[in-house]
């Protein structure tokens, strides 16, 4: 029974039991799944996903067994490759951001409309409401089924730059900045005078190191870059 659940209560429960669940299956696993995501295995997303699937294994007495793959199991194309596998039915579970879903389901890009949400709590309320349901309905038409609860977030999005601090929008003029897939981000940073470059998350560090881009736009907690001068 899921009535009354929100992503906050589900995540709080996963965090509380994540380090103590011990699964002693009474049956061999009848269902074996894989779960992909694009972050490191040391991050909170990986820990929470692992805790969630451990809880499911416990509740099903070991009948459901899921392996969580950090960094999309090192797929060369990162999120783009994982999304193709998801749609093709080759992987059953994939945790990803709205902009990437938006390459297939345009309305999902509404989740990353700049300055739309004042806080993470406000964003969660909206996505748990009618907008989230609408996005889920549109995803279903493309063969993807959105979990009605248990969504995760990376935190509010940030800009990090190498050549100079970003204090005002004018500071972005002429700067090559990495943005995730999706027309919303391309249009936004293009309007600021920047040169947006789409790069999958697994290639951000190399793009910055080689000078392909001067900056990145990404949630702070999911960033793999340690040489930024401004957050």
XYZ file of N, CA and C in Angstrom, residues 57-211:
465
model
N 14.668 -6.689 -1.680
C 15.108 -8.082 -1.559
C 14.646 -8.681 -0.233
N 14.737 -7.884 0.834
C 14.315 -8.367 2.149
C 12.814 -8.626 2.190
N 12.037 -7.689 1.658
C 10.581 -7.829 1.688
C 10.097 -8.991 0.833
N 10.822 -9.312 -0.223
C 10.438 -10.428 -1.102
C 11.140 -11.726 -0.718
N 11.824 -11.698 0.418
C 12.552 -12.867 0.910
C 13.538 -13.403 -0.138
N 14.177 -12.476 -0.814
C 15.220 -12.854 -1.759
C 14.731 -13.221 -3.145
N 13.447 -13.105 -3.390
C 12.918 -13.457 -4.718
C 13.311 -12.425 -5.766
N 13.546 -11.169 -5.335
C 13.966 -10.104 -6.250
C 15.402 -9.720 -5.932
N 16.255 -9.808 -6.905
C 17.671 -9.498 -6.723
C 18.095 -8.491 -7.795
N 18.633 -7.363 -7.354
C 18.987 -6.297 -8.295
C 20.422 -5.848 -8.075
N 21.164 -5.751 -9.150
C 22.534 -5.252 -9.103
C 22.536 -3.798 -9.540
N 23.098 -2.923 -8.708
C 23.158 -1.497 -9.012
C 24.505 -1.182 -9.652
N 24.480 -0.602 -10.838
C 25.700 -0.286 -11.575
C 25.962 1.223 -11.557
N 27.009 1.628 -10.861
C 27.416 3.039 -10.854
C 28.021 3.406 -12.201
N 27.986 4.701 -12.524
C 28.565 5.239 -13.757
C 28.116 4.445 -14.981
N 26.840 4.045 -14.950
C 26.221 3.348 -16.079
C 27.025 2.139 -16.552
N 27.651 1.471 -15.586
C 28.431 0.261 -15.907
C 29.500 0.540 -16.961
N 30.007 1.813 -16.958
C 31.094 2.242 -17.839
C 30.722 2.187 -19.323
N 29.460 2.385 -19.638
C 29.071 2.462 -21.046
C 29.806 3.634 -21.702
N 30.393 3.460 -22.880
C 31.163 4.533 -23.518
C 30.378 5.824 -23.696
N 29.118 5.711 -24.078
C 28.303 6.891 -24.330
C 27.547 7.394 -23.122
N 27.801 6.815 -21.954
C 27.176 7.287 -20.724
C 25.661 7.220 -20.749
N 25.020 8.316 -20.322
C 23.563 8.349 -20.202
C 22.849 8.070 -21.515
N 23.377 8.599 -22.600
C 22.722 8.406 -23.898
C 22.639 6.927 -24.245
N 23.724 6.198 -24.006
C 23.730 4.759 -24.288
C 22.774 4.018 -23.356
N 22.788 4.409 -22.071
C 21.917 3.742 -21.102
C 20.445 3.978 -21.440
N 20.108 5.189 -21.885
C 18.720 5.483 -22.245
C 18.273 4.632 -23.421
N 19.137 4.456 -24.394
C 18.798 3.596 -25.538
C 18.542 2.162 -25.085
N 19.376 1.674 -24.158
C 19.196 0.310 -23.652
C 17.890 0.189 -22.869
N 17.552 1.241 -22.107
C 16.307 1.232 -21.342
C 15.107 1.143 -22.284
N 15.074 2.002 -23.290
C 13.948 2.036 -24.220
C 13.843 0.721 -24.992
N 14.997 0.114 -25.282
C 15.010 -1.157 -26.013
C 14.655 -2.339 -25.122
N 14.556 -2.098 -23.804
C 14.224 -3.164 -22.882
C 15.403 -4.026 -22.475
N 16.624 -3.550 -22.774
C 17.816 -4.333 -22.445
C 18.279 -4.124 -21.009
N 17.894 -2.994 -20.401
C 18.064 -2.813 -18.958
C 16.709 -2.378 -18.411
N 16.338 -2.860 -17.219
C 15.000 -2.557 -16.708
C 14.887 -1.265 -15.902
N 15.974 -0.826 -15.262
C 15.892 0.347 -14.388
C 17.054 1.301 -14.648
N 16.727 2.588 -14.741
C 17.731 3.620 -15.009
C 17.286 4.885 -14.295
N 18.145 5.440 -13.461
C 17.866 6.699 -12.770
C 18.591 7.812 -13.507
N 17.859 8.811 -14.007
C 18.452 9.853 -14.827
C 17.714 11.167 -14.642
N 18.283 12.240 -15.174
C 17.728 13.575 -14.999
C 16.709 13.907 -16.089
N 15.893 14.929 -15.790
C 14.827 15.313 -16.702
C 15.290 15.738 -18.079
N 16.440 16.417 -18.150
C 16.924 16.878 -19.448
C 17.237 15.734 -20.392
N 17.780 14.655 -19.844
C 18.116 13.506 -20.682
C 16.844 12.786 -21.119
N 15.881 12.650 -20.193
C 14.585 12.100 -20.585
C 13.954 12.988 -21.655
N 14.201 14.291 -21.537
C 13.628 15.255 -22.470
C 14.074 15.084 -23.909
N 15.166 14.371 -24.144
C 15.567 14.108 -25.528
C 14.594 13.159 -26.217
N 13.789 12.473 -25.423
C 12.781 11.552 -25.954
C 11.369 12.023 -25.607
N 11.218 12.594 -24.404
C 9.925 13.090 -23.931
C 10.094 14.572 -23.596
N 9.853 15.472 -24.549
C 10.190 16.896 -24.369
C 9.669 17.535 -23.091
N 8.477 17.183 -22.635
C 7.920 17.845 -21.455
C 8.764 17.587 -20.212
N 9.548 16.518 -20.202
C 10.383 16.211 -19.033
C 11.423 17.295 -18.784
N 11.727 18.095 -19.803
C 12.689 19.190 -19.634
C 12.170 20.277 -18.692
N 10.881 20.273 -18.419
C 10.323 21.269 -17.500
C 10.997 21.194 -16.136
N 11.541 20.032 -15.793
C 12.195 19.866 -14.501
C 13.454 20.720 -14.371
N 14.060 21.108 -15.486
C 15.275 21.900 -15.405
C 15.088 23.303 -15.981
N 13.846 23.791 -15.946
C 13.604 25.171 -16.337
C 14.348 26.077 -15.367
N 15.271 26.901 -15.839
C 16.084 27.727 -14.932
C 15.242 28.622 -14.027
N 15.611 28.660 -12.767
C 15.011 29.542 -11.767
C 13.529 29.256 -11.508
N 13.053 28.062 -11.888
C 11.635 27.737 -11.696
C 11.319 27.410 -10.246
N 12.306 26.866 -9.519
C 12.057 26.423 -8.148
C 12.948 27.202 -7.180
N 12.366 27.649 -6.074
C 13.123 28.401 -5.081
C 13.906 27.497 -4.138
N 13.493 26.242 -4.039
C 14.145 25.316 -3.115
C 13.925 23.895 -3.586
N 14.708 22.977 -3.011
C 14.536 21.561 -3.340
C 13.153 21.087 -2.895
N 12.679 21.567 -1.736
C 11.366 21.161 -1.238
C 10.260 21.542 -2.211
N 10.367 22.741 -2.786
C 9.365 23.184 -3.749
C 9.410 22.320 -5.004
N 10.610 21.982 -5.459
C 10.749 21.136 -6.641
C 10.137 19.757 -6.398
N 10.398 19.183 -5.219
C 9.836 17.871 -4.894
C 8.307 17.914 -4.888
N 7.745 18.979 -4.322
C 6.293 19.102 -4.245
C 5.681 19.129 -5.639
N 6.311 19.848 -6.545
C 5.800 19.960 -7.910
C 5.902 18.622 -8.640
N 7.062 17.965 -8.515
C 7.264 16.705 -9.224
C 6.414 15.595 -8.621
N 6.098 15.681 -7.328
C 5.204 14.703 -6.702
C 3.735 14.977 -7.030
N 3.461 16.107 -7.679
C 2.089 16.493 -7.968
C 1.672 16.235 -9.402
N 0.827 17.121 -9.914
C 0.245 16.926 -11.237
C 1.282 16.969 -12.360
N 2.305 17.838 -12.205
C 3.336 17.890 -13.253
C 4.060 16.556 -13.350
N 4.429 15.989 -12.208
C 5.092 14.696 -12.229
C 4.233 13.620 -12.857
N 2.940 13.636 -12.551
C 2.029 12.656 -13.144
C 1.960 12.832 -14.655
N 1.907 14.086 -15.098
C 1.840 14.352 -16.539
C 3.111 13.868 -17.242
N 4.260 14.154 -16.643
C 5.522 13.677 -17.217
C 5.527 12.147 -17.285
N 5.065 11.501 -16.207
C 4.994 10.046 -16.199
C 4.090 9.494 -17.287
N 2.961 10.146 -17.506
C 2.036 9.712 -18.563
C 2.677 9.823 -19.943
N 3.409 10.918 -20.166
C 4.070 11.108 -21.454
C 5.211 10.101 -21.643
N 5.913 9.776 -20.569
C 6.979 8.778 -20.653
C 6.407 7.404 -21.000
N 5.244 7.093 -20.431
C 4.623 5.790 -20.685
C 4.324 5.596 -22.168
N 4.019 6.688 -22.857
C 3.754 6.598 -24.294
C 5.002 6.203 -25.076
N 6.171 6.411 -24.466
C 7.442 6.035 -25.094
C 7.992 4.725 -24.521
N 7.176 4.051 -23.727
C 7.596 2.768 -23.197
C 8.414 2.830 -21.927
N 8.447 4.002 -21.273
C 9.166 4.150 -20.002
C 8.160 4.416 -18.893
N 8.364 3.799 -17.744
C 7.403 3.922 -16.656
C 8.074 4.548 -15.443
N 7.618 5.733 -15.105
C 8.201 6.516 -14.018
C 7.718 5.999 -12.668
N 8.659 5.784 -11.726
C 8.258 5.421 -10.372
C 7.391 6.539 -9.807
N 6.214 6.224 -9.246
C 5.371 7.290 -8.662
C 5.929 7.836 -7.364
N 6.831 7.102 -6.719
C 7.500 7.555 -5.500
C 8.964 7.163 -5.615
N 9.759 7.601 -4.638
C 11.173 7.203 -4.530
C 12.078 7.890 -5.538
N 11.715 9.102 -5.955
C 12.616 9.858 -6.803
C 13.810 10.371 -6.018
N 14.909 10.595 -6.707
C 16.123 11.111 -6.074
C 16.475 12.463 -6.687
N 17.250 13.256 -5.962
C 17.708 14.512 -6.545
C 19.196 14.685 -6.292
N 19.833 15.472 -7.156
C 21.268 15.733 -7.045
C 21.558 17.037 -6.329
N 20.536 17.816 -6.046
C 20.738 19.138 -5.477
C 20.485 20.214 -6.521
N 20.421 21.452 -6.080
C 20.194 22.560 -7.008
C 21.400 22.694 -7.932
N 21.147 23.091 -9.148
C 22.206 23.118 -10.155
C 23.138 24.318 -9.971
N 24.404 24.121 -10.327
C 25.444 25.126 -10.118
C 26.284 25.289 -11.388
N 26.967 26.421 -11.476
C 27.927 26.653 -12.561
C 29.323 26.707 -11.963
N 30.242 25.956 -12.539
C 31.648 25.987 -12.111
C 32.501 26.353 -13.312
N 33.428 27.287 -13.134
C 34.253 27.722 -14.256
C 35.735 27.663 -13.910
N 36.550 27.530 -14.918
C 38.001 27.501 -14.737
C 38.631 28.887 -14.943
N 38.343 29.615 -16.038
C 39.084 30.852 -16.303
C 38.747 32.030 -15.409
N 37.480 32.111 -14.922
C 37.107 33.271 -14.109
C 35.837 32.959 -13.328
N 35.619 33.662 -12.222
C 34.380 33.473 -11.465
C 33.173 33.952 -12.279
N 32.032 33.338 -12.037
C 30.786 33.764 -12.659
C 29.965 34.484 -11.592
N 29.922 35.795 -11.683
C 29.211 36.615 -10.698
C 27.903 37.144 -11.278
N 27.929 37.522 -12.544
C 26.735 38.028 -13.217
C 26.563 37.265 -14.531
N 25.384 37.305 -15.135
C 25.183 36.623 -16.419
C 26.172 37.079 -17.495
N 26.585 38.339 -17.413
C 27.519 38.851 -18.416
C 28.858 38.109 -18.389
N 29.210 37.527 -17.256
C 30.478 36.806 -17.144
C 30.495 35.531 -17.975
N 29.318 35.081 -18.414
C 29.232 33.866 -19.229
C 29.500 34.133 -20.706
N 29.521 35.401 -21.102
C 29.671 35.751 -22.516
C 30.939 35.145 -23.107
N 30.785 34.422 -24.188
C 31.924 33.844 -24.902
C 32.504 32.596 -24.265
N 31.979 32.182 -23.116
C 32.534 31.023 -22.408
C 31.937 29.729 -22.936
N 32.796 28.773 -23.208
C 32.337 27.442 -23.618
C 31.957 26.670 -22.353
N 30.699 26.324 -22.242
C 30.223 25.689 -21.023
C 29.536 24.367 -21.326
N 29.907 23.363 -20.560
C 29.265 22.052 -20.715
C 27.861 22.114 -20.128
N 26.892 21.626 -20.882
C 25.525 21.508 -20.398
C 25.032 20.103 -20.718
N 24.048 19.605 -19.979
C 23.494 18.289 -20.280
C 22.637 18.342 -21.535
N 22.292 17.193 -22.078
C 21.420 17.177 -23.258
C 20.096 17.870 -22.977
N 19.525 18.455 -23.999
C 18.231 19.115 -23.847
C 18.254 20.533 -24.391
N 17.222 20.899 -25.140
C 17.165 22.211 -25.766
C 17.054 23.335 -24.756
N 16.457 23.048 -23.591
C 16.275 24.081 -22.574
C 17.595 24.693 -22.140
N 18.577 23.855 -21.865
C 19.877 24.353 -21.421
C 20.628 25.043 -22.561
N 20.528 24.507 -23.754
C 21.184 25.145 -24.895
C 20.644 26.556 -25.102
N 19.332 26.705 -25.034
C 18.714 28.021 -25.238
C 19.060 28.978 -24.100
N 19.052 28.474 -22.865
C 19.307 29.333 -21.702
C 20.705 29.926 -21.748
N 21.707 29.083 -21.877
C 23.075 29.599 -21.849
C 23.442 30.312 -23.145
N 22.797 29.958 -24.231
C 22.983 30.717 -25.465
C 22.476 32.140 -25.307
N 21.363 32.305 -24.574
C 20.808 33.646 -24.328
C 21.729 34.484 -23.460
N 22.530 33.833 -22.613
C 23.501 34.550 -21.783
C 24.774 34.899 -22.555
N 24.859 34.466 -23.810
C 26.040 34.765 -24.609
C 27.132 33.716 -24.531
N 26.858 32.620 -23.818
C 27.845 31.538 -23.713
C 27.770 30.641 -24.947
N 28.725 29.721 -25.037
C 28.733 28.731 -26.102
C 28.485 27.367 -25.469
N 27.219 26.950 -25.369
C 26.918 25.682 -24.706
C 27.376 24.483 -25.531
N 27.956 23.509 -24.842
C 28.440 22.288 -25.469
C 27.846 21.104 -24.717
N 27.160 20.233 -25.423
C 26.561 19.061 -24.773
C 27.601 17.962 -24.620
N 27.788 17.515 -23.391
C 28.730 16.447 -23.078
C 28.101 15.534 -22.043
N 28.174 14.240 -22.237
C 27.624 13.318 -21.250
C 28.412 13.422 -19.952
N 27.781 13.054 -18.849
C 28.379 13.245 -17.525
C 29.717 12.535 -17.377
N 29.874 11.390 -18.033
C 31.114 10.631 -17.868
C 32.287 11.244 -18.634
N 32.031 12.307 -19.390
C 33.106 12.924 -20.164
C 33.371 14.377 -19.751
N 32.760 14.814 -18.640
C 32.920 16.201 -18.209
C 34.380 16.506 -17.856
N 34.990 15.654 -17.062
C 36.364 15.920 -16.612
C 37.304 16.052 -17.799
N 37.225 15.135 -18.749
C 38.099 15.194 -19.925
C 37.834 16.446 -20.749
N 36.563 16.852 -20.849
C 36.222 18.050 -21.614
C 36.852 19.290 -21.001
N 36.858 19.371 -19.674
C 37.485 20.494 -18.988
C 39.010 20.416 -19.072
N 39.548 19.229 -18.898
C 40.999 19.049 -18.899
C 41.617 19.380 -20.257
N 40.919 19.013 -21.327
C 41.459 19.224 -22.673
C 41.113 20.590 -23.248
N 40.296 21.367 -22.533
C 39.931 22.686 -23.023
C 38.759 22.694 -23.981
